Amino acid sequence: MTWADLLRAAVANTRRAGLRAGLTVLAVFIGALALTLTSGMGTGVNRYIDETVAAFGTPDTLYVQRSHPLVELSSGSGPRPWEPGSSRVQTGLGVSFEGLTPGDVALLEGLEHVASVEPMYSVTPSWLETPGGERFQLPLGIPVDVEGLRLVAGRAPDPGRDELSLPGSWVAGLGFASPQEAVGARVEVVMEDVAGRPRAFPATVSGVTQASLAGTALNPIPSASFNERLHAHQVSGGPQPVPESYLMATVSVPDLDRIGAVQDRLEDEGMVASTVEDKLGMFRAVINGIVWILNTSAVVALLAAGLGIVNTLLMSVQERTREIGLMKAVGMGGHKVFGLFSLEAVVIGFLGAVAGAAAGVLAGTAASDALAAGPLARLPGLSLFAFEGDRVLLIVAAVVGIAFLAGTLPAVRAARKDPIEALRHE
């Protein structure tokens, strides 16, 4: 009897087992379905994180701040007076915190392996005024965030022009009928100086952004030159010059292998430097943890299905004892008997695995489309489930392997049966 004959016999025996084999296949199906869905979820979310990281910044960029920011609120209604030589960043609204000094920036520029340094000012406008005269609070992002913008209309702010981008969620609230209508509109950003004197700075809406996992589109983002103009007015008007101070600085380290050394050096100087991966790595860790937990549940289901295979084949061995004796009596070796029952286990596992994986891909794809048009519409580009052919095939192979191992015990028992004793079995 050839192995092809054994395979045909295994398929026929599986069909002959009827409901018992069908229920076992169903158990395998459920495990394979769960494993395919959890794997697809991990792939989809991690792919989105990778795309967000790529858009948010380059791997060779460090974001440097003081490691222990100090936030202070003034008790009165007026602006908080500056202290000579202070490195606090003055917001103009009675709020200050520890920032980077020009000396810190010079230190950054002099570090080995650092190619460039770009300091960023902290700006806190009083309000935003629309063309219709309505006023809104205006928490501004920082110019470096333009690297992570996902635009639904227009373009990112030009570094040399007085421009800013608006989040998509702001469009209707500011009185615009659509993102396209908002692009090109003129708004006024009102900034108070240290003495509380307001001044309006006209700006053009360059583009409308959509939300991302990096959180770079939650607030309007000004261009670099516009941000500097606002900051210059913010720190003016006081009885004495305001010491130069920066919210943060972006540092380029072309040699990725040296980033750790630069971070250690900055830590010694009382600064903290993080990469894009540091900022978003926690999302990846949480998602991977959830996926591993779900995968564990799927594997438990597969192990339960494996016990079902053991039970099904043990009962089959018991019921077919005389048949096994007859096969051995006509010259079939123990290894062929072992192969027959192992192939029956493989057939059960293969049917359940292929059906479960196919159902998982179809269900996951449909769920991704539905979620993208509904609850996840504010995160365009996120496919909650994404499937890669090699991973799906690996799942099928793993499930079939579990089925084979589950069928080993019954197959060994069948292979070891004495033909004479088997033929006497009632």
Short mmCIF file of C-alpha atoms in Angstrom, two decimals:
data_model
loop_
_atom_site.label_atom_id
_atom_site.label_comp_id
_atom_site.label_asym_id
_atom_site.label_seq_id
_atom_site.Cartn_x
_atom_site.Cartn_y
_atom_site.Cartn_z
CA MET A 1 0.00 0.00 0.00
CA THR A 2 1.56 3.27 -1.13
CA TRP A 3 1.47 6.52 0.83
CA ALA A 4 -1.01 7.90 -1.72
CA ASP A 5 -3.27 4.94 -0.98
CA LEU A 6 -2.86 5.60 2.74
CA LEU A 7 -3.88 9.22 2.24
CA ARG A 8 -6.99 8.22 0.30
CA ALA A 9 -7.84 5.72 3.00
CA ALA A 10 -7.32 8.36 5.70
CA VAL A 11 -9.72 10.74 3.95
CA ALA A 12 -12.29 7.98 3.55
CA ASN A 13 -11.98 6.96 7.21
CA THR A 14 -12.41 10.57 8.31
CA ARG A 15 -15.60 10.86 6.30
CA ARG A 16 -16.78 7.53 7.71
CA ALA A 17 -16.31 8.81 11.27
CA GLY A 18 -19.14 11.26 10.54
CA LEU A 19 -20.33 13.53 13.34
CA ARG A 20 -17.48 12.65 15.71
CA ALA A 21 -14.82 13.72 13.18
CA GLY A 22 -16.92 16.74 12.20
CA LEU A 23 -17.03 18.02 15.75
CA THR A 24 -13.28 17.57 16.08
CA VAL A 25 -12.72 19.49 12.84
CA LEU A 26 -14.99 22.22 14.25
CA ALA A 27 -12.84 22.46 17.39
CA VAL A 28 -9.70 22.82 15.26
CA PHE A 29 -11.53 25.37 13.11
CA ILE A 30 -12.29 27.56 16.14
CA GLY A 31 -8.67 27.50 17.32
CA ALA A 32 -7.29 28.29 13.86
CA LEU A 33 -9.86 31.08 13.41
CA ALA A 34 -8.87 32.69 16.72
CA LEU A 35 -5.15 32.38 16.00
CA THR A 36 -5.55 33.89 12.52
CA LEU A 37 -7.56 36.85 13.84
CA THR A 38 -5.15 37.63 16.67
CA SER A 39 -2.17 37.35 14.34
CA GLY A 40 -3.90 39.64 11.84
CA MET A 41 -4.64 42.17 14.59
CA GLY A 42 -1.01 42.25 15.65
CA THR A 43 0.14 42.68 12.05
CA GLY A 44 -2.39 45.42 11.31
CA VAL A 45 -1.75 47.55 14.38
CA ASN A 46 2.04 47.18 14.25
CA ARG A 47 2.01 48.08 10.56
CA TYR A 48 0.08 51.25 11.41
CA ILE A 49 2.55 52.06 14.18
CA ASP A 50 5.45 51.59 11.74
CA GLU A 51 3.80 53.93 9.22
CA THR A 52 3.16 56.48 11.96
CA VAL A 53 6.76 56.29 13.13
CA ALA A 54 7.97 56.79 9.56
CA ALA A 55 5.73 59.85 9.16
CA PHE A 56 6.40 61.32 12.60
CA GLY A 57 10.14 61.60 12.24
CA THR A 58 13.35 59.99 11.17
CA PRO A 59 15.09 57.33 13.29
CA ASP A 60 18.18 59.54 13.66
CA THR A 61 16.33 62.37 15.43
CA LEU A 62 16.45 62.93 19.19
CA TYR A 63 13.93 65.14 20.98
CA VAL A 64 15.72 66.84 23.86
CA GLN A 65 14.18 68.51 26.91
CA ARG A 66 15.11 69.21 30.49
CA SER A 67 14.64 65.99 32.42
CA HIS A 68 12.75 67.63 35.31
CA PRO A 69 10.41 70.32 33.99
CA LEU A 70 9.16 72.75 36.62
CA VAL A 71 5.63 74.08 36.11
CA GLU A 72 4.62 77.21 38.04
CA LEU A 73 1.33 79.11 38.02
CA SER A 74 1.17 82.70 39.22
CA SER A 75 -1.34 83.47 41.96
CA GLY A 76 -2.34 86.84 40.53
CA SER A 77 -4.04 87.89 37.32
CA GLY A 78 -1.01 89.69 35.90
CA PRO A 79 2.05 88.27 34.18
CA ARG A 80 4.66 86.64 36.33
CA PRO A 81 7.83 88.76 36.55
CA TRP A 82 11.00 87.31 35.11
CA GLU A 83 14.05 86.59 37.20
CA PRO A 84 17.38 87.64 35.66
CA GLY A 85 19.25 84.65 34.32
CA SER A 86 16.25 82.36 34.64
CA SER A 87 15.95 79.52 32.15
CA ARG A 88 12.20 79.20 32.56
CA VAL A 89 10.12 79.41 29.40
CA GLN A 90 7.64 82.30 29.89
CA THR A 91 4.25 81.75 28.29
CA GLY A 92 2.84 85.22 28.89
CA LEU A 93 -0.11 83.76 30.84
CA GLY A 94 1.50 83.39 34.25
CA VAL A 95 2.89 79.95 33.40
CA SER A 96 6.54 79.02 33.19
CA PHE A 97 8.61 75.85 33.15
CA GLU A 98 12.24 74.84 32.96
CA GLY A 99 13.50 75.06 29.40
CA LEU A 100 16.74 74.74 27.48
CA THR A 101 19.13 77.67 27.64
CA PRO A 102 21.39 78.92 24.84
CA GLY A 103 24.21 77.25 26.75
CA ASP A 104 22.34 73.94 26.54
CA VAL A 105 21.91 74.41 22.81
CA ALA A 106 25.60 75.18 22.42
CA LEU A 107 26.43 72.03 24.40
CA LEU A 108 24.20 70.00 22.08
CA GLU A 109 25.88 71.48 19.01
CA GLY A 110 29.31 70.60 20.39
CA LEU A 111 28.51 66.95 21.14
CA GLU A 112 30.34 64.29 19.18
CA HIS A 113 28.18 62.46 16.59
CA VAL A 114 25.60 65.32 16.49
CA ALA A 115 25.10 66.69 12.98
CA SER A 116 22.56 69.47 13.63
CA VAL A 117 20.46 71.05 16.40
CA GLU A 118 17.18 72.89 15.98
CA PRO A 119 15.77 74.57 19.13
CA MET A 120 12.02 75.14 19.48
CA TYR A 121 10.29 78.01 21.28
CA SER A 122 7.24 77.51 23.48
CA VAL A 123 4.33 79.70 22.32
CA THR A 124 0.98 80.18 24.08
CA PRO A 125 -1.38 82.49 22.15
CA SER A 126 -4.35 84.18 23.80
CA TRP A 127 -6.92 83.18 21.17
CA LEU A 128 -7.61 82.46 17.52
CA GLU A 129 -10.00 84.75 15.64
CA THR A 130 -11.81 83.48 12.53
CA PRO A 131 -12.79 85.58 9.50
CA GLY A 132 -16.28 85.81 11.06
CA GLY A 133 -14.92 87.42 14.21
CA GLU A 134 -15.38 84.42 16.53
CA ARG A 135 -12.68 83.72 19.12
CA PHE A 136 -11.39 80.32 20.17
CA GLN A 137 -8.74 79.05 22.55
CA LEU A 138 -5.58 78.14 20.66
CA PRO A 139 -3.25 75.46 22.06
CA LEU A 140 -0.47 75.36 19.48
CA GLY A 141 1.68 72.41 18.51
CA ILE A 142 5.32 72.87 17.61
CA PRO A 143 6.79 73.23 14.10
CA VAL A 144 8.73 69.97 14.32
CA ASP A 145 5.38 68.14 14.36
CA VAL A 146 4.86 68.94 10.68
CA GLU A 147 6.96 65.83 9.96
CA GLY A 148 4.15 63.63 11.23
CA LEU A 149 1.18 65.35 9.62
CA ARG A 150 -1.36 63.32 7.67
CA LEU A 151 -3.19 65.79 5.45
CA VAL A 152 -6.77 65.54 4.18
CA ALA A 153 -6.53 68.86 2.32
CA GLY A 154 -3.85 71.39 1.46
CA ARG A 155 -0.23 71.03 2.51
CA ALA A 156 2.04 71.33 5.55
CA PRO A 157 2.95 74.86 6.71
CA ASP A 158 5.80 76.45 4.76
CA PRO A 159 8.70 77.09 7.20
CA GLY A 160 9.25 80.59 5.79
CA ARG A 161 5.64 81.82 5.71
CA ASP A 162 3.05 82.84 8.29
CA GLU A 163 1.00 79.68 8.04
CA LEU A 164 -0.54 77.03 10.24
CA SER A 165 -2.38 73.75 9.81
CA LEU A 166 -5.76 72.97 11.38
CA PRO A 167 -6.95 69.62 12.74
CA GLY A 168 -9.86 68.13 10.82
CA SER A 169 -11.96 68.18 13.98
CA TRP A 170 -11.70 71.99 14.06
CA VAL A 171 -13.08 72.65 10.57
CA ALA A 172 -16.82 72.68 11.34
CA GLY A 173 -16.34 74.44 14.69
CA LEU A 174 -14.50 77.32 13.02
CA GLY A 175 -17.36 77.77 10.55
CA PHE A 176 -15.90 76.11 7.46
CA ALA A 177 -18.10 73.84 5.35
CA SER A 178 -15.26 71.48 4.39
CA PRO A 179 -11.49 71.01 4.78
CA GLN A 180 -11.05 72.30 1.23
CA GLU A 181 -12.84 75.53 2.12
CA ALA A 182 -10.61 76.03 5.16
CA VAL A 183 -7.42 75.80 3.10
CA GLY A 184 -6.27 79.30 2.16
CA ALA A 185 -8.47 81.05 4.72
CA ARG A 186 -6.98 83.89 6.75
CA VAL A 187 -7.19 83.78 10.53
CA GLU A 188 -5.69 85.94 13.26
CA VAL A 189 -3.63 84.63 16.15
CA VAL A 190 -3.71 87.05 19.07
CA MET A 191 -0.65 87.00 21.32
CA GLU A 192 -0.07 88.97 24.50
CA ASP A 193 3.35 90.20 25.53
CA VAL A 194 4.79 90.04 29.04
CA ALA A 195 2.85 93.21 29.96
CA GLY A 196 -0.40 91.72 28.73
CA ARG A 197 -0.68 93.85 25.56
CA PRO A 198 -2.37 91.87 22.75
CA ARG A 199 -1.32 91.92 19.13
CA ALA A 200 -2.97 90.17 16.17
CA PHE A 201 -0.81 88.14 13.81
CA PRO A 202 -2.53 87.18 10.53
CA ALA A 203 -1.87 83.65 9.27
CA THR A 204 -3.02 81.50 6.37
CA VAL A 205 -4.43 78.01 6.82
CA SER A 206 -2.10 75.89 4.70
CA GLY A 207 -3.76 72.51 5.25
CA VAL A 208 -6.14 70.37 7.27
CA THR A 209 -4.80 67.33 9.10
CA GLN A 210 -6.23 64.04 10.26
CA ALA A 211 -5.57 62.33 13.57
CA SER A 212 -2.69 59.90 13.98
CA LEU A 213 -1.41 57.60 16.68
CA ALA A 214 1.47 60.00 17.24
CA GLY A 215 -0.96 62.70 18.33
CA THR A 216 0.66 65.27 16.01
CA ALA A 217 -2.65 66.52 14.61
CA LEU A 218 -4.55 67.26 17.82
CA ASN A 219 -3.68 70.98 17.77
CA PRO A 220 -2.98 73.58 15.07
CA ILE A 221 0.68 73.58 14.09
CA PRO A 222 2.45 76.80 13.05
CA SER A 223 5.29 77.18 10.60
CA ALA A 224 8.76 77.72 12.06
CA SER A 225 8.97 81.41 11.14
CA PHE A 226 5.43 82.14 12.40
CA ASN A 227 6.21 80.38 15.67
CA GLU A 228 9.31 82.57 16.09
CA ARG A 229 7.34 85.75 15.43
CA LEU A 230 4.76 84.80 18.03
CA HIS A 231 7.46 83.97 20.54
CA ALA A 232 9.28 87.25 19.93
CA HIS A 233 6.13 89.18 20.86
CA GLN A 234 5.35 86.84 23.75
CA VAL A 235 8.62 87.66 25.55
CA SER A 236 8.63 91.37 24.71
CA GLY A 237 7.24 94.35 26.62
CA GLY A 238 8.80 93.61 29.99
CA PRO A 239 10.90 95.90 32.20
CA GLN A 240 13.98 93.86 31.35
CA PRO A 241 14.97 91.45 28.58
CA VAL A 242 13.65 87.91 28.94
CA PRO A 243 16.42 85.31 29.00
CA GLU A 244 16.46 83.15 25.89
CA SER A 245 14.90 79.75 26.57
CA TYR A 246 13.53 76.91 24.49
CA LEU A 247 10.80 74.33 24.96
CA MET A 248 12.90 71.58 23.38
CA ALA A 249 15.44 70.90 20.65
CA THR A 250 15.62 68.33 17.89
CA VAL A 251 19.05 66.78 17.47
CA SER A 252 20.15 64.81 14.43
CA VAL A 253 22.51 61.85 15.01
CA PRO A 254 23.22 60.25 11.60
CA ASP A 255 25.03 57.25 13.10
CA LEU A 256 22.17 55.27 14.68
CA ASP A 257 24.63 53.16 16.67
CA ARG A 258 25.73 56.30 18.54
CA ILE A 259 22.27 57.43 19.64
CA GLY A 260 22.54 55.53 22.93
CA ALA A 261 25.85 57.18 23.76
CA VAL A 262 24.42 60.64 23.04
CA GLN A 263 21.40 59.91 25.23
CA ASP A 264 23.66 58.82 28.09
CA ARG A 265 25.75 61.98 27.79
CA LEU A 266 22.66 64.21 27.83
CA GLU A 267 21.33 62.39 30.87
CA ASP A 268 24.53 63.34 32.68
CA GLU A 269 23.82 66.97 31.74
CA GLY A 270 20.31 66.87 33.23
CA MET A 271 18.52 66.47 29.91
CA VAL A 272 16.39 63.68 28.51
CA ALA A 273 16.55 62.69 24.84
CA SER A 274 14.00 60.39 23.24
CA THR A 275 13.58 58.97 19.75
CA VAL A 276 10.36 58.48 17.81
CA GLU A 277 10.51 54.79 18.66
CA ASP A 278 10.82 55.69 22.35
CA LYS A 279 7.67 57.80 22.09
CA LEU A 280 5.61 55.17 20.28
CA GLY A 281 7.32 52.03 21.57
CA MET A 282 4.88 51.80 24.48
CA PHE A 283 2.00 51.45 22.03
CA ARG A 284 3.80 48.59 20.33
CA ALA A 285 4.55 46.92 23.67
CA VAL A 286 0.92 47.15 24.79
CA ILE A 287 -0.41 45.86 21.48
CA ASN A 288 2.08 43.00 21.39
CA GLY A 289 1.15 42.10 24.98
CA ILE A 290 -2.55 42.00 24.12
CA VAL A 291 -1.89 39.94 21.00
CA TRP A 292 0.22 37.45 22.97
CA ILE A 293 -2.57 37.04 25.51
CA LEU A 294 -5.10 36.46 22.74
CA ASN A 295 -2.70 34.08 20.99
CA THR A 296 -2.36 32.14 24.23
CA SER A 297 -6.14 31.76 24.36
CA ALA A 298 -6.13 30.54 20.76
CA VAL A 299 -3.38 28.01 21.50
CA VAL A 300 -5.37 26.73 24.50
CA ALA A 301 -8.32 26.23 22.15
CA LEU A 302 -6.04 24.34 19.76
CA LEU A 303 -4.75 22.14 22.56
CA ALA A 304 -8.35 21.36 23.48
CA ALA A 305 -8.95 20.50 19.84
CA GLY A 306 -5.84 18.27 19.98
CA LEU A 307 -7.39 16.35 22.87
CA GLY A 308 -10.48 15.96 20.69
CA ILE A 309 -8.31 14.44 17.98
CA VAL A 310 -6.77 12.04 20.50
CA ASN A 311 -10.21 10.99 21.69
CA THR A 312 -11.58 10.59 18.16
CA LEU A 313 -8.70 8.43 16.99
CA LEU A 314 -8.52 6.35 20.18
CA MET A 315 -12.18 5.48 19.70
CA SER A 316 -11.47 4.76 16.05
CA VAL A 317 -8.62 2.43 17.00
CA GLN A 318 -10.91 0.63 19.44
CA GLU A 319 -13.71 0.28 16.89
CA ARG A 320 -11.37 -0.84 14.10
CA THR A 321 -9.32 -3.36 16.06
CA ARG A 322 -10.31 -6.26 13.83
CA GLU A 323 -9.64 -4.13 10.75
CA ILE A 324 -6.15 -3.35 12.05
CA GLY A 325 -5.55 -7.04 12.68
CA LEU A 326 -6.64 -7.85 9.14
CA MET A 327 -4.37 -5.20 7.64
CA LYS A 328 -1.42 -6.59 9.55
CA ALA A 329 -2.35 -10.16 8.64
CA VAL A 330 -2.17 -9.34 4.91
CA GLY A 331 1.30 -7.86 5.30
CA MET A 332 0.89 -4.20 6.25
CA GLY A 333 3.76 -3.21 8.53
CA GLY A 334 3.43 -1.35 11.77
CA HIS A 335 4.89 1.80 10.25
CA LYS A 336 2.14 1.83 7.61
CA VAL A 337 -0.55 1.42 10.27
CA PHE A 338 1.08 4.25 12.21
CA GLY A 339 1.12 6.34 9.03
CA LEU A 340 -2.56 5.66 8.32
CA PHE A 341 -3.78 6.89 11.70
CA SER A 342 -1.33 9.79 11.69
CA LEU A 343 -2.66 10.83 8.29
CA GLU A 344 -6.19 10.74 9.64
CA ALA A 345 -5.12 13.16 12.37
CA VAL A 346 -3.41 15.35 9.77
CA VAL A 347 -6.55 15.35 7.57
CA ILE A 348 -8.67 16.48 10.52
CA GLY A 349 -6.15 19.18 11.40
CA PHE A 350 -5.75 20.32 7.79
CA LEU A 351 -9.50 20.65 7.20
CA GLY A 352 -9.98 22.64 10.40
CA ALA A 353 -6.88 24.78 9.87
CA VAL A 354 -7.62 25.74 6.26
CA ALA A 355 -11.27 26.49 6.99
CA GLY A 356 -10.40 28.44 10.15
CA ALA A 357 -7.63 30.48 8.50
CA ALA A 358 -9.81 31.28 5.48
CA ALA A 359 -12.72 32.31 7.72
CA GLY A 360 -10.34 34.42 9.83
CA VAL A 361 -9.02 36.29 6.79
CA LEU A 362 -12.53 36.92 5.44
CA ALA A 363 -13.96 37.95 8.82
CA GLY A 364 -10.96 40.12 9.67
CA THR A 365 -11.01 41.90 6.33
CA ALA A 366 -14.75 42.59 6.62
CA ALA A 367 -14.33 43.81 10.21
CA SER A 368 -11.45 46.11 9.20
CA ASP A 369 -13.54 47.71 6.45
CA ALA A 370 -16.51 48.18 8.78
CA LEU A 371 -14.41 49.64 11.59
CA ALA A 372 -12.49 51.93 9.22
CA ALA A 373 -15.80 53.42 8.07
CA GLY A 374 -17.15 53.65 11.62
CA PRO A 375 -15.41 53.75 15.03
CA LEU A 376 -11.89 54.03 13.57
CA ALA A 377 -12.76 56.65 10.95
CA ARG A 378 -10.71 59.24 12.91
CA LEU A 379 -7.59 57.15 12.35
CA PRO A 380 -7.43 56.85 8.56
CA GLY A 381 -4.94 54.31 7.34
CA LEU A 382 -5.49 51.96 10.29
CA SER A 383 -6.56 48.45 9.27
CA LEU A 384 -7.24 46.67 12.53
CA PHE A 385 -6.67 43.31 10.85
CA ALA A 386 -3.99 42.82 8.20
CA PHE A 387 -2.96 39.44 6.87
CA GLU A 388 0.31 38.30 5.32
CA GLY A 389 0.33 35.14 3.25
CA ASP A 390 3.40 33.61 4.88
CA ARG A 391 1.96 34.09 8.38
CA VAL A 392 -1.34 32.52 7.44
CA LEU A 393 0.49 29.54 5.94
CA LEU A 394 2.60 29.29 9.09
CA ILE A 395 -0.57 29.15 11.20
CA VAL A 396 -2.00 26.37 9.01
CA ALA A 397 1.28 24.45 9.26
CA ALA A 398 1.40 24.90 13.04
CA VAL A 399 -2.16 23.67 13.47
CA VAL A 400 -1.50 20.64 11.26
CA GLY A 401 1.64 19.94 13.30
CA ILE A 402 -0.39 20.02 16.53
CA ALA A 403 -2.90 17.65 14.96
CA PHE A 404 -0.10 15.26 13.93
CA LEU A 405 1.32 15.25 17.46
CA ALA A 406 -2.16 14.68 18.88
CA GLY A 407 -2.60 11.68 16.60
CA THR A 408 0.72 10.10 17.59
CA LEU A 409 -0.58 8.28 20.68
CA PRO A 410 -3.52 6.57 18.93
CA ALA A 411 -1.30 5.78 15.91
CA VAL A 412 1.35 4.16 18.11
CA ARG A 413 -1.30 2.10 19.89
CA ALA A 414 -2.70 0.93 16.54
CA ALA A 415 0.78 0.10 15.18
CA ARG A 416 1.62 -2.04 18.23
CA LYS A 417 -1.49 -4.21 18.15
CA ASP A 418 -0.86 -7.91 17.80
CA PRO A 419 -2.62 -9.11 14.62
CA ILE A 420 -3.81 -12.40 16.12
CA GLU A 421 -5.24 -10.73 19.23
CA ALA A 422 -6.77 -8.03 17.05
CA LEU A 423 -8.53 -10.60 14.82
CA ARG A 424 -10.04 -12.23 17.91
CA HIS A 425 -11.45 -8.92 19.13
CA GLU A 426 -15.24 -8.82 19.25
#
